[in-house]
mmCIF file of C-alpha atoms and ligand atoms in Angstrom:
data_model
loop_
_atom_site.group_PDB
_atom_site.id
_atom_site.type_symbol
_atom_site.label_atom_id
_atom_site.label_comp_id
_atom_site.label_asym_id
_atom_site.label_seq_id
_atom_site.Cartn_x
_atom_site.Cartn_y
_atom_site.Cartn_z
ATOM 1 C CA UNK A 1391 -26.283 -20.301 22.878
ATOM 2 C CA UNK A 1392 -29.713 -18.795 22.883
ATOM 3 C CA UNK A 1393 -30.659 -19.235 19.205
ATOM 4 C CA UNK A 1394 -32.217 -22.346 17.652
ATOM 5 C CA UNK A 1395 -29.822 -25.211 17.002
ATOM 6 C CA UNK A 1396 -30.158 -25.174 13.179
ATOM 7 C CA UNK A 1397 -28.566 -21.699 13.040
ATOM 8 C CA UNK A 1398 -25.356 -23.315 14.268
ATOM 9 C CA UNK A 1399 -25.388 -26.163 11.759
ATOM 10 C CA UNK A 1400 -22.808 -26.084 8.970
ATOM 11 C CA UNK A 1401 -24.729 -28.496 6.732
ATOM 12 C CA UNK A 1402 -27.662 -26.486 5.506
ATOM 13 C CA UNK A 1403 -26.452 -23.033 4.464
ATOM 14 C CA UNK A 1404 -28.694 -20.960 2.186
ATOM 15 C CA UNK A 1405 -27.689 -20.974 -1.482
ATOM 16 C CA UNK A 1406 -25.326 -18.157 -2.547
ATOM 17 C CA UNK A 1407 -27.061 -15.614 -4.783
ATOM 18 C CA UNK A 1408 -24.106 -13.317 -5.562
ATOM 19 C CA UNK A 1409 -20.848 -15.107 -6.371
ATOM 20 C CA UNK A 1410 -19.045 -12.135 -8.024
ATOM 21 C CA UNK A 1411 -16.386 -12.020 -5.289
ATOM 22 C CA UNK A 1412 -15.672 -15.728 -5.562
ATOM 23 C CA UNK A 1413 -15.446 -15.609 -9.346
ATOM 24 C CA UNK A 1414 -13.166 -12.563 -9.301
ATOM 25 C CA UNK A 1415 -10.956 -14.171 -6.657
ATOM 26 C CA UNK A 1416 -10.602 -17.312 -8.761
ATOM 27 C CA UNK A 1417 -9.709 -15.228 -11.818
ATOM 28 C CA UNK A 1418 -12.975 -16.031 -13.615
ATOM 29 C CA UNK A 1419 -14.865 -13.559 -15.768
ATOM 30 C CA UNK A 1420 -17.118 -11.025 -14.028
ATOM 31 C CA UNK A 1421 -19.755 -8.753 -15.547
ATOM 32 C CA UNK A 1422 -18.960 -6.084 -12.984
ATOM 33 C CA UNK A 1423 -16.224 -5.547 -10.423
ATOM 34 C CA UNK A 1424 -17.104 -6.792 -6.929
ATOM 35 C CA UNK A 1425 -16.516 -4.404 -4.045
ATOM 36 C CA UNK A 1426 -16.209 -4.517 -0.273
ATOM 37 C CA UNK A 1427 -14.575 -2.157 2.228
ATOM 38 C CA UNK A 1428 -11.949 -2.981 4.837
ATOM 39 C CA UNK A 1429 -13.471 -2.235 8.266
ATOM 40 C CA UNK A 1430 -16.893 -1.947 6.635
ATOM 41 C CA UNK A 1431 -18.444 -2.816 9.976
ATOM 42 C CA UNK A 1432 -17.127 -0.060 12.175
ATOM 43 C CA UNK A 1433 -17.304 3.278 13.839
ATOM 44 C CA UNK A 1434 -18.409 5.331 10.795
ATOM 45 C CA UNK A 1435 -21.835 3.636 11.186
ATOM 46 C CA UNK A 1436 -24.097 5.041 13.895
ATOM 47 C CA UNK A 1437 -25.684 1.634 14.463
ATOM 48 C CA UNK A 1438 -22.189 0.276 15.217
ATOM 49 C CA UNK A 1439 -21.485 3.124 17.669
ATOM 50 C CA UNK A 1440 -24.818 2.446 19.380
ATOM 51 C CA UNK A 1441 -23.914 -1.224 19.761
ATOM 52 C CA UNK A 1442 -20.472 -0.302 21.150
ATOM 53 C CA UNK A 1443 -21.972 2.168 23.609
ATOM 54 C CA UNK A 1444 -23.743 -0.797 25.204
ATOM 55 C CA UNK A 1445 -21.066 -3.471 24.793
ATOM 56 C CA UNK A 1446 -17.333 -3.712 25.356
ATOM 57 C CA UNK A 1447 -15.359 -4.376 22.131
ATOM 58 C CA UNK A 1448 -14.274 -7.958 22.826
ATOM 59 C CA UNK A 1449 -17.719 -8.798 24.188
ATOM 60 C CA UNK A 1450 -19.099 -8.007 20.719
ATOM 61 C CA UNK A 1451 -16.450 -10.294 19.189
ATOM 62 C CA UNK A 1452 -17.158 -13.072 21.694
ATOM 63 C CA UNK A 1453 -20.959 -13.050 21.447
ATOM 64 C CA UNK A 1454 -21.970 -14.689 18.140
ATOM 65 C CA UNK A 1455 -25.345 -12.909 18.002
ATOM 66 C CA UNK A 1456 -23.678 -9.483 18.427
ATOM 67 C CA UNK A 1457 -20.792 -10.197 16.047
ATOM 68 C CA UNK A 1458 -23.319 -11.412 13.478
ATOM 69 C CA UNK A 1459 -25.489 -8.314 13.901
ATOM 70 C CA UNK A 1460 -22.521 -5.973 13.380
ATOM 71 C CA UNK A 1461 -21.351 -7.985 10.354
ATOM 72 C CA UNK A 1462 -24.768 -7.503 8.752
ATOM 73 C CA UNK A 1463 -25.013 -3.741 9.427
ATOM 74 C CA UNK A 1464 -23.125 -2.574 6.305
ATOM 75 C CA UNK A 1465 -24.764 -5.307 4.192
ATOM 76 C CA UNK A 1466 -28.189 -3.854 5.009
ATOM 77 C CA UNK A 1467 -27.097 -0.365 3.955
ATOM 78 C CA UNK A 1468 -24.972 -0.899 0.848
ATOM 79 C CA UNK A 1469 -24.873 -3.176 -2.212
ATOM 80 C CA UNK A 1470 -21.585 -4.702 -1.076
ATOM 81 C CA UNK A 1471 -20.448 -7.965 -2.678
ATOM 82 C CA UNK A 1472 -19.062 -9.547 0.494
ATOM 83 C CA UNK A 1473 -19.474 -9.509 4.248
ATOM 84 C CA UNK A 1474 -16.485 -9.838 6.598
ATOM 85 C CA UNK A 1475 -17.013 -11.457 9.950
ATOM 86 C CA UNK A 1476 -16.775 -8.953 12.786
ATOM 87 C CA UNK A 1477 -13.823 -9.780 15.000
ATOM 88 C CA UNK A 1478 -10.268 -8.521 15.468
ATOM 89 C CA UNK A 1479 -6.832 -9.841 14.604
ATOM 90 C CA UNK A 1480 -5.891 -9.629 18.304
ATOM 91 C CA UNK A 1481 -8.124 -12.533 19.320
ATOM 92 C CA UNK A 1482 -5.197 -14.808 18.358
ATOM 93 C CA UNK A 1483 -2.788 -13.371 20.967
ATOM 94 C CA UNK A 1484 -5.673 -13.742 23.443
ATOM 95 C CA UNK A 1485 -5.992 -17.410 22.465
ATOM 96 C CA UNK A 1486 -2.255 -17.770 23.215
ATOM 97 C CA UNK A 1487 -2.952 -16.561 26.739
ATOM 98 C CA UNK A 1488 -2.186 -12.843 26.495
ATOM 99 C CA UNK A 1489 -4.439 -10.139 27.896
ATOM 100 C CA UNK A 1490 -5.572 -7.500 25.384
ATOM 101 C CA UNK A 1491 -7.677 -4.504 26.334
ATOM 102 C CA UNK A 1492 -9.400 -2.152 23.913
ATOM 103 C CA UNK A 1493 -8.978 1.380 25.227
ATOM 104 C CA UNK A 1494 -11.565 3.824 23.835
ATOM 105 C CA UNK A 1495 -9.952 6.499 21.680
ATOM 106 C CA UNK A 1496 -6.555 4.789 21.863
ATOM 107 C CA UNK A 1497 -6.893 1.270 20.535
ATOM 108 C CA UNK A 1498 -5.603 -2.093 21.686
ATOM 109 C CA UNK A 1499 -3.257 -2.368 24.642
ATOM 110 C CA UNK A 1500 -1.355 -5.338 26.116
ATOM 111 C CA UNK A 1501 -0.699 -4.789 29.841
ATOM 112 C CA UNK A 1502 2.035 -7.453 29.756
ATOM 113 C CA UNK A 1503 3.733 -7.488 26.336
ATOM 114 C CA UNK A 1504 6.555 -9.914 25.540
ATOM 115 C CA UNK A 1505 9.846 -8.248 26.481
ATOM 116 C CA UNK A 1506 12.518 -10.930 26.301
ATOM 117 C CA UNK A 1507 12.858 -14.327 24.609
ATOM 118 C CA UNK A 1508 12.178 -16.116 27.914
ATOM 119 C CA UNK A 1509 8.705 -14.548 27.932
ATOM 120 C CA UNK A 1510 7.765 -16.962 25.133
ATOM 121 C CA UNK A 1511 7.442 -19.645 27.819
ATOM 122 C CA UNK A 1512 4.368 -17.798 29.103
ATOM 123 C CA UNK A 1513 2.438 -18.488 25.894
ATOM 124 C CA UNK A 1514 0.076 -21.461 25.632
ATOM 125 C CA UNK A 1515 1.673 -23.481 22.874
ATOM 126 C CA UNK A 1516 -0.950 -26.161 22.475
ATOM 127 C CA UNK A 1517 -3.908 -24.015 21.695
ATOM 128 C CA UNK A 1518 -7.151 -25.802 20.887
ATOM 129 C CA UNK A 1519 -8.789 -23.255 18.606
ATOM 130 C CA UNK A 1520 -12.191 -24.878 19.025
ATOM 131 C CA UNK A 1521 -12.017 -24.071 22.728
ATOM 132 C CA UNK A 1522 -10.327 -20.664 22.616
ATOM 133 C CA UNK A 1523 -11.765 -19.268 19.379
ATOM 134 C CA UNK A 1524 -14.906 -21.358 18.981
ATOM 135 C CA UNK A 1525 -16.949 -18.198 19.468
ATOM 136 C CA UNK A 1526 -15.620 -16.891 16.118
ATOM 137 C CA UNK A 1527 -16.585 -20.162 14.435
ATOM 138 C CA UNK A 1528 -20.085 -19.917 15.935
ATOM 139 C CA UNK A 1529 -20.379 -16.305 14.762
ATOM 140 C CA UNK A 1530 -19.370 -17.355 11.232
ATOM 141 C CA UNK A 1531 -21.873 -20.208 11.090
ATOM 142 C CA UNK A 1532 -24.676 -18.044 12.440
ATOM 143 C CA UNK A 1533 -23.825 -15.237 10.014
ATOM 144 C CA UNK A 1534 -23.812 -17.621 7.033
ATOM 145 C CA UNK A 1535 -27.431 -18.439 7.890
ATOM 146 C CA UNK A 1536 -28.477 -14.862 8.593
ATOM 147 C CA UNK A 1537 -26.924 -13.591 5.346
ATOM 148 C CA UNK A 1538 -29.461 -15.786 3.522
ATOM 149 C CA UNK A 1539 -26.984 -16.266 0.665
ATOM 150 C CA UNK A 1540 -27.002 -12.574 -0.216
ATOM 151 C CA UNK A 1541 -23.188 -12.336 -0.439
ATOM 152 C CA UNK A 1542 -20.251 -14.537 0.559
ATOM 153 C CA UNK A 1543 -18.698 -14.276 4.017
ATOM 154 C CA UNK A 1544 -14.988 -13.521 4.458
ATOM 155 C CA UNK A 1545 -13.077 -14.923 7.424
ATOM 156 C CA UNK A 1546 -9.709 -13.470 8.420
ATOM 157 C CA UNK A 1547 -6.639 -13.566 10.621
ATOM 158 C CA UNK A 1548 -3.694 -11.346 11.337
ATOM 159 C CA UNK A 1549 -0.429 -12.627 9.830
ATOM 160 C CA UNK A 1550 2.422 -13.817 12.079
ATOM 161 C CA UNK A 1551 4.688 -10.751 11.786
ATOM 162 C CA UNK A 1552 1.797 -8.327 12.373
ATOM 163 C CA UNK A 1553 0.630 -10.208 15.467
ATOM 164 C CA UNK A 1554 4.223 -10.428 16.719
ATOM 165 C CA UNK A 1555 4.360 -6.629 16.425
ATOM 166 C CA UNK A 1556 1.426 -6.129 18.806
ATOM 167 C CA UNK A 1557 2.537 -8.842 21.228
ATOM 168 C CA UNK A 1558 5.959 -7.215 21.701
ATOM 169 C CA UNK A 1559 5.144 -3.539 21.181
ATOM 170 C CA UNK A 1560 2.046 -3.851 23.373
ATOM 171 C CA UNK A 1561 -0.180 -1.765 21.080
ATOM 172 C CA UNK A 1562 -0.152 0.398 17.981
ATOM 173 C CA UNK A 1563 3.054 2.307 17.217
ATOM 174 C CA UNK A 1564 4.654 4.615 14.669
ATOM 175 C CA UNK A 1565 7.881 2.642 14.441
ATOM 176 C CA UNK A 1566 7.299 -0.861 15.871
ATOM 177 C CA UNK A 1567 10.857 -0.507 17.160
ATOM 178 C CA UNK A 1568 10.516 -3.179 19.862
ATOM 179 C CA UNK A 1569 9.538 -6.079 17.573
ATOM 180 C CA UNK A 1570 12.132 -4.838 15.066
ATOM 181 C CA UNK A 1571 14.752 -4.995 17.799
ATOM 182 C CA UNK A 1572 13.797 -8.670 18.283
ATOM 183 C CA UNK A 1573 14.395 -9.382 14.572
ATOM 184 C CA UNK A 1574 17.964 -8.115 14.797
ATOM 185 C CA UNK A 1575 18.882 -9.114 18.360
ATOM 186 C CA UNK A 1576 16.811 -12.251 19.028
ATOM 187 C CA UNK A 1577 16.550 -13.831 15.625
ATOM 188 C CA UNK A 1578 15.995 -17.361 16.892
ATOM 189 C CA UNK A 1579 13.323 -16.329 19.383
ATOM 190 C CA UNK A 1580 11.650 -14.285 16.645
ATOM 191 C CA UNK A 1581 11.367 -17.392 14.477
ATOM 192 C CA UNK A 1582 10.110 -19.363 17.472
ATOM 193 C CA UNK A 1583 7.349 -16.846 18.049
ATOM 194 C CA UNK A 1584 6.501 -16.663 14.334
ATOM 195 C CA UNK A 1585 6.243 -20.464 14.257
ATOM 196 C CA UNK A 1586 3.964 -20.538 17.297
ATOM 197 C CA UNK A 1587 1.735 -17.951 15.635
ATOM 198 C CA UNK A 1588 1.760 -19.683 12.240
ATOM 199 C CA UNK A 1589 0.536 -22.939 13.776
ATOM 200 C CA UNK A 1590 -2.411 -21.303 15.562
ATOM 201 C CA UNK A 1591 -3.280 -19.124 12.569
ATOM 202 C CA UNK A 1592 -3.474 -22.199 10.305
ATOM 203 C CA UNK A 1593 -5.814 -24.022 12.716
ATOM 204 C CA UNK A 1594 -7.841 -20.840 13.163
ATOM 205 C CA UNK A 1595 -8.293 -20.264 9.418
ATOM 206 C CA UNK A 1596 -9.138 -23.921 8.758
ATOM 207 C CA UNK A 1597 -11.721 -23.744 11.559
ATOM 208 C CA UNK A 1598 -13.248 -20.669 9.939
ATOM 209 C CA UNK A 1599 -13.656 -22.477 6.611
ATOM 210 C CA UNK A 1600 -15.208 -25.503 8.331
ATOM 211 C CA UNK A 1601 -17.563 -23.077 10.118
ATOM 212 C CA UNK A 1602 -18.626 -21.555 6.791
ATOM 213 C CA UNK A 1603 -16.183 -18.823 5.714
ATOM 214 C CA UNK A 1604 -16.199 -18.609 1.896
ATOM 215 C CA UNK A 1605 -12.994 -16.588 1.468
ATOM 216 C CA UNK A 1606 -10.119 -15.808 3.826
ATOM 217 C CA UNK A 1607 -8.062 -12.644 4.153
ATOM 218 C CA UNK A 1608 -4.719 -12.572 5.936
ATOM 219 C CA UNK A 1609 -3.817 -9.108 7.263
ATOM 220 C CA UNK A 1610 -0.084 -8.374 7.219
ATOM 221 C CA UNK A 1611 -0.842 -4.811 8.256
ATOM 222 C CA UNK A 1612 2.662 -4.031 9.466
ATOM 223 C CA UNK A 1613 4.629 -5.235 6.428
ATOM 224 C CA UNK A 1614 5.531 -1.581 5.875
ATOM 225 C CA UNK A 1615 7.831 -1.674 8.907
ATOM 226 C CA UNK A 1616 9.974 -4.308 7.205
ATOM 227 C CA UNK A 1617 12.339 -4.052 4.232
ATOM 228 C CA UNK A 1618 12.631 -6.582 1.399
ATOM 229 C CA UNK A 1619 15.318 -8.445 3.332
ATOM 230 C CA UNK A 1620 13.471 -8.778 6.626
ATOM 231 C CA UNK A 1621 10.162 -9.417 4.845
ATOM 232 C CA UNK A 1622 11.733 -12.336 2.976
ATOM 233 C CA UNK A 1623 13.101 -13.774 6.213
ATOM 234 C CA UNK A 1624 10.397 -13.072 8.774
ATOM 235 C CA UNK A 1625 7.131 -12.661 6.875
ATOM 236 C CA UNK A 1626 6.965 -14.263 3.434
ATOM 237 C CA UNK A 1627 7.960 -17.840 4.417
ATOM 238 C CA UNK A 1628 5.235 -17.918 7.069
ATOM 239 C CA UNK A 1629 2.641 -16.427 4.726
ATOM 240 C CA UNK A 1630 3.420 -19.150 2.175
ATOM 241 C CA UNK A 1631 3.175 -21.914 4.764
ATOM 242 C CA UNK A 1632 -0.205 -20.569 5.846
ATOM 243 C CA UNK A 1633 -1.592 -20.546 2.286
ATOM 244 C CA UNK A 1634 -0.334 -24.044 1.557
ATOM 245 C CA UNK A 1635 -1.306 -25.693 4.826
ATOM 246 C CA UNK A 1636 -4.739 -24.121 5.086
ATOM 247 C CA UNK A 1637 -5.540 -25.514 1.654
ATOM 248 C CA UNK A 1638 -4.179 -28.977 2.524
ATOM 249 C CA UNK A 1639 -5.903 -29.160 5.889
ATOM 250 C CA UNK A 1640 -9.256 -27.994 4.559
ATOM 251 C CA UNK A 1641 -9.065 -30.704 1.883
ATOM 252 C CA UNK A 1642 -8.065 -33.285 4.494
ATOM 253 C CA UNK A 1643 -11.292 -32.471 6.335
ATOM 254 C CA UNK A 1644 -13.285 -33.235 3.180
ATOM 255 C CA UNK A 1645 -14.064 -29.608 2.304
ATOM 256 C CA UNK A 1646 -13.234 -27.557 -0.788
ATOM 257 C CA UNK A 1647 -10.532 -24.931 -0.148
ATOM 258 C CA UNK A 1648 -11.631 -21.286 -0.425
ATOM 259 C CA UNK A 1649 -9.843 -18.394 -2.172
ATOM 260 C CA UNK A 1650 -7.295 -16.623 0.019
ATOM 261 C CA UNK A 1651 -6.372 -12.930 -0.015
ATOM 262 C CA UNK A 1652 -3.074 -11.570 1.289
ATOM 263 C CA UNK A 1653 -3.119 -7.902 2.262
ATOM 264 C CA UNK A 1654 0.408 -6.844 3.140
ATOM 265 C CA UNK A 1655 0.188 -3.125 3.792
ATOM 266 C CA UNK A 1656 3.303 -1.243 2.756
ATOM 267 C CA UNK A 1657 4.845 -4.270 0.996
ATOM 268 C CA UNK A 1658 5.300 -2.551 -2.362
ATOM 269 C CA UNK A 1659 8.748 -4.166 -2.494
ATOM 270 C CA UNK A 1660 7.234 -7.680 -2.334
ATOM 271 C CA UNK A 1661 4.391 -7.653 -4.855
ATOM 272 C CA UNK A 1662 6.080 -10.053 -7.295
ATOM 273 C CA UNK A 1663 6.861 -12.504 -4.501
ATOM 274 C CA UNK A 1664 3.374 -12.224 -3.016
ATOM 275 C CA UNK A 1665 1.878 -13.137 -6.399
ATOM 276 C CA UNK A 1666 3.697 -16.474 -6.112
ATOM 277 C CA UNK A 1667 3.099 -17.180 -2.445
ATOM 278 C CA UNK A 1668 -0.006 -19.356 -2.821
ATOM 279 C CA UNK A 1669 -2.731 -16.723 -2.449
ATOM 280 C CA UNK A 1670 -5.345 -16.210 -5.156
ATOM 281 C CA UNK A 1671 -5.649 -12.487 -4.414
ATOM 282 C CA UNK A 1672 -3.077 -9.829 -3.514
ATOM 283 C CA UNK A 1673 -4.456 -6.751 -1.749
ATOM 284 C CA UNK A 1674 -2.767 -3.415 -2.482
ATOM 285 C CA UNK A 1675 -2.570 -0.337 -0.318
ATOM 286 C CA UNK A 1676 -3.258 3.052 -1.890
ATOM 287 C CA UNK A 1677 0.401 3.923 -2.447
ATOM 288 C CA UNK A 1678 0.763 1.242 -5.133
ATOM 289 C CA UNK A 1679 0.220 2.104 -8.787
ATOM 290 C CA UNK A 1680 -2.290 -0.471 -10.130
ATOM 291 C CA UNK A 1681 -0.648 -0.584 -13.556
ATOM 292 C CA UNK A 1682 2.752 -1.310 -12.039
ATOM 293 C CA UNK A 1683 1.216 -4.052 -9.875
ATOM 294 C CA UNK A 1684 -0.483 -5.597 -12.931
ATOM 295 C CA UNK A 1685 2.842 -5.605 -14.721
ATOM 296 C CA UNK A 1686 4.578 -7.180 -11.717
ATOM 297 C CA UNK A 1687 1.967 -9.895 -11.220
ATOM 298 C CA UNK A 1688 1.368 -10.791 -14.902
ATOM 299 C CA UNK A 1689 -2.183 -12.088 -14.439
ATOM 300 C CA UNK A 1690 -1.065 -14.703 -11.884
ATOM 301 C CA UNK A 1691 -3.394 -13.314 -9.210
ATOM 302 C CA UNK A 1692 -6.459 -11.152 -8.795
ATOM 303 C CA UNK A 1693 -5.653 -7.732 -7.347
ATOM 304 C CA UNK A 1694 -7.689 -6.095 -4.589
ATOM 305 C CA UNK A 1695 -7.826 -2.424 -3.729
ATOM 306 C CA UNK A 1696 -6.827 0.287 -3.604
ATOM 307 C CA UNK A 1697 -8.578 3.650 -3.428
ATOM 308 C CA UNK A 1698 -7.077 6.065 -0.909
ATOM 309 C CA UNK A 1699 -9.368 5.787 2.175
ATOM 310 C CA UNK A 1700 -9.145 9.582 2.361
ATOM 311 C CA UNK A 1701 -10.809 9.888 -1.060
ATOM 312 C CA UNK A 1702 -14.126 9.129 0.676
ATOM 313 C CA UNK A 1703 -13.909 12.708 2.012
ATOM 314 C CA UNK A 1704 -14.238 13.963 -1.587
ATOM 315 C CA UNK A 1705 -17.614 14.977 -3.034
ATOM 316 C CA UNK A 1706 -19.734 12.145 -4.443
ATOM 317 C CA UNK A 1707 -19.029 13.404 -7.952
ATOM 318 C CA UNK A 1708 -15.313 13.397 -7.391
ATOM 319 C CA UNK A 1709 -15.533 9.892 -5.875
ATOM 320 C CA UNK A 1710 -17.009 8.716 -9.197
ATOM 321 C CA UNK A 1711 -14.133 10.299 -11.092
ATOM 322 C CA UNK A 1712 -11.562 8.704 -8.805
ATOM 323 C CA UNK A 1713 -13.282 5.298 -9.072
ATOM 324 C CA UNK A 1714 -13.325 5.574 -12.881
ATOM 325 C CA UNK A 1715 -9.599 6.284 -12.917
ATOM 326 C CA UNK A 1716 -8.961 3.365 -10.578
ATOM 327 C CA UNK A 1717 -11.017 0.949 -12.696
ATOM 328 C CA UNK A 1718 -9.304 2.096 -15.869
ATOM 329 C CA UNK A 1719 -5.936 1.448 -14.273
ATOM 330 C CA UNK A 1720 -6.779 -2.012 -12.923
ATOM 331 C CA UNK A 1721 -9.008 -3.102 -15.808
ATOM 332 C CA UNK A 1722 -12.334 -4.696 -14.933
ATOM 333 C CA UNK A 1723 -11.247 -8.354 -14.714
ATOM 334 C CA UNK A 1724 -9.271 -10.053 -11.940
ATOM 335 C CA UNK A 1725 -10.076 -7.075 -9.772
ATOM 336 C CA UNK A 1726 -11.858 -6.735 -6.427
ATOM 337 C CA UNK A 1727 -12.437 -3.081 -5.592
ATOM 338 C CA UNK A 1728 -11.713 -1.931 -2.050
ATOM 339 C CA UNK A 1729 -9.993 0.873 -0.220
ATOM 340 C CA UNK A 1730 -6.226 0.714 0.211
ATOM 341 C CA UNK A 1731 -6.736 0.296 3.978
ATOM 342 C CA UNK A 1732 -9.533 0.464 6.554
ATOM 343 C CA UNK A 1733 -12.222 3.133 6.339
ATOM 344 C CA UNK A 1734 -11.801 6.074 8.734
ATOM 345 C CA UNK A 1735 -14.399 6.499 11.517
ATOM 346 C CA UNK A 1736 -15.236 10.044 10.336
ATOM 347 C CA UNK A 1737 -16.442 9.069 6.845
ATOM 348 C CA UNK A 1738 -20.024 9.889 5.842
ATOM 349 C CA UNK A 1739 -21.832 6.590 5.056
ATOM 350 C CA UNK A 1740 -23.466 8.253 2.013
ATOM 351 C CA UNK A 1741 -20.000 8.505 0.499
ATOM 352 C CA UNK A 1742 -19.489 4.778 0.985
ATOM 353 C CA UNK A 1743 -22.689 4.251 -0.949
ATOM 354 C CA UNK A 1744 -21.358 6.546 -3.706
ATOM 355 C CA UNK A 1745 -18.129 4.495 -3.829
ATOM 356 C CA UNK A 1746 -19.912 1.133 -4.013
ATOM 357 C CA UNK A 1747 -22.405 2.306 -6.618
ATOM 358 C CA UNK A 1748 -19.670 3.915 -8.721
ATOM 359 C CA UNK A 1749 -17.656 0.674 -8.805
ATOM 360 C CA UNK A 1750 -20.702 -1.260 -9.971
ATOM 361 C CA UNK A 1751 -22.086 1.131 -12.551
ATOM 362 C CA UNK A 1752 -18.770 2.249 -14.047
ATOM 363 C CA UNK A 1753 -17.285 -1.258 -14.290
ATOM 364 C CA UNK A 1754 -20.484 -2.516 -15.920
ATOM 365 C CA UNK A 1755 -20.359 0.367 -18.371
ATOM 366 C CA UNK A 1756 -16.707 -0.303 -19.261
ATOM 367 C CA UNK A 1757 -17.487 -4.008 -19.778
ATOM 368 C CA UNK A 1758 -20.451 -3.263 -22.050
ATOM 369 C CA UNK A 1759 -18.398 -0.774 -24.072
ATOM 370 C CA UNK A 1760 -15.600 -3.265 -24.619
ATOM 371 C CA UNK A 1761 -18.156 -5.925 -25.679
ATOM 372 C CA UNK A 1762 -19.571 -3.529 -28.281
ATOM 373 C CA UNK A 1763 -16.100 -2.837 -29.642
ATOM 374 C CA UNK A 1764 -15.355 -6.570 -30.087
HETATM 375 O O1 1CP B 1105 -13.875 0.693 19.691
HETATM 376 C C1 1CP B 1105 -13.878 0.123 18.588
HETATM 377 O O2 1CP B 1105 -14.933 -0.188 18.048
HETATM 378 C C2 1CP B 1105 -12.517 -0.146 18.046
HETATM 379 C C3 1CP B 1105 -12.350 -0.064 16.581
HETATM 380 C C4 1CP B 1105 -12.068 -1.418 15.980
HETATM 381 C C5 1CP B 1105 -12.880 -2.112 15.062
HETATM 382 C C6 1CP B 1105 -14.190 -1.662 14.470
HETATM 383 C C7 1CP B 1105 -10.967 -2.258 16.264
HETATM 384 C C8 1CP B 1105 -9.892 -1.992 17.218
HETATM 385 N N1 1CP B 1105 -11.106 -3.424 15.552
HETATM 386 C C9 1CP B 1105 -12.248 -3.377 14.804
HETATM 387 C C10 1CP B 1105 -12.790 -4.443 13.947
HETATM 388 C C11 1CP B 1105 -11.884 -5.077 12.998
HETATM 389 N N2 1CP B 1105 -10.530 -5.203 13.129
HETATM 390 C C12 1CP B 1105 -12.276 -5.766 11.827
HETATM 391 C C13 1CP B 1105 -13.739 -5.963 11.494
HETATM 392 C C14 1CP B 1105 -14.219 -6.427 10.243
HETATM 393 C C15 1CP B 1105 -14.354 -5.359 9.189
HETATM 394 O O3 1CP B 1105 -15.416 -4.753 9.112
HETATM 395 O O4 1CP B 1105 -13.401 -5.169 8.414
HETATM 396 C C16 1CP B 1105 -11.113 -6.223 11.216
HETATM 397 C C17 1CP B 1105 -10.973 -6.984 9.903
HETATM 398 C C18 1CP B 1105 -10.028 -5.862 12.046
HETATM 399 C C19 1CP B 1105 -8.631 -6.233 11.787
HETATM 400 C C20 1CP B 1105 -7.546 -5.513 12.489
HETATM 401 N N3 1CP B 1105 -7.441 -5.164 13.813
HETATM 402 C C21 1CP B 1105 -6.344 -5.137 11.860
HETATM 403 C C22 1CP B 1105 -6.011 -5.437 10.437
HETATM 404 C C23 1CP B 1105 -6.601 -4.439 9.529
HETATM 405 C C24 1CP B 1105 -5.889 -3.135 9.531
HETATM 406 O O5 1CP B 1105 -6.504 -2.143 9.914
HETATM 407 O O6 1CP B 1105 -4.712 -3.126 9.132
HETATM 408 C C25 1CP B 1105 -5.537 -4.516 12.817
HETATM 409 C C26 1CP B 1105 -4.152 -3.940 12.612
HETATM 410 C C27 1CP B 1105 -6.229 -4.552 14.043
HETATM 411 C C28 1CP B 1105 -5.770 -4.057 15.338
HETATM 412 C C29 1CP B 1105 -6.660 -3.011 15.840
HETATM 413 N N4 1CP B 1105 -7.882 -3.279 16.373
HETATM 414 C C30 1CP B 1105 -8.528 -2.093 16.668
HETATM 415 C C31 1CP B 1105 -7.638 -1.041 16.311
HETATM 416 C C32 1CP B 1105 -7.924 0.413 16.502
HETATM 417 C C33 1CP B 1105 -6.500 -1.620 15.762
HETATM 418 C C34 1CP B 1105 -5.288 -0.888 15.194
HETATM 419 C C35 1CP B 1105 -4.360 -0.489 16.261
HETATM 420 C C36 1CP B 1105 -3.103 0.196 15.777
HETATM 421 O O7 1CP B 1105 -2.234 -0.460 15.175
HETATM 422 O O8 1CP B 1105 -2.993 1.409 16.020
#
């Protein structure tokens, strides 16, 4: 570490000045709707592309100073209500001993994916997250200091099923047919792998909270490849265990638990169950009707989302119209505005600004109007 020691201390964080995200996540009243953007630190920002031109993807993740810098890039530009630590969900398979390469223009690739149940023996089962993923914890602690309390910092992990997908498929895929084949042909080995992942993910998320993460998001990005039946068998039980055990283990270490967000992309069939799975917030992709989701969740959770990421291609005026419609559908309480999935690399940053500003000004306006009426 090259920076002064106090920037890696977890005892003296600057005071939080904007707690909108935390209040919304806990279901408390908010004067305006908080907003952040999935993949807000990413390729649509020229300063990110410049950093990547000089540094390999996982080097950025593994170097706390670089990960911190990239995390702060969107915070400097936009009035976002949260930062998300720069990393990737695939650092967990790396911690289990797998090699992952990031191929420019293609995405992640595993040269040696898991093919058969006996390949599970190749994984390191007793992972010490402080040793293998300590660089993420250092990046979180450093970023908490460098944020100067401006907004809270979100930590995250991939969920077991989604990580299983990459470890077996070996990269992104239209169908995820190989991990799906495991579910139907190697059911026991599938559960073994999901259990191995769940254990590491719990330790990893607890470590992030101890390091200073103020909220946690679990990405079940490939829920859409499952059906209600397989989701209930291979995803939901593990997601519930994660929520419960992270809370218990954080408490056992003498810290207050933080709000947890579950984003299960494509899991429209599971919204009622997700609202009872131990997470404070349920993230919605853009295919879900907010009113239907409100009806299904009955105020049990805060909802996050869900503007179509493609809507950022619209004119700034039209973005305001779309945001207004979205806010009217969700209502302005128990809502965290976001896109329904990650931002595309070809989006104009000015349109992100228009999105963020529209969420703030329109939600404030709706709240003031409803106050006047009462
Ligand atoms: O060259 C590059 O810069 C690669 C682009 C990139 C970026 C910017 C990848 C490769 N990962 C990231 C960062 C990242 N990944 C963040 C940063 C924090 C933020 O600003 O939000 C986060 C939260 C992730 C999480 C992640 N990685 C997910 C879950 C979210 C989602 O999109 O559903 C997934 C599925 C991944 C895997 C991954 N990493 C990168 C790519 C291109 C992919 C998707 C591969 C695929 O399935 O096709």
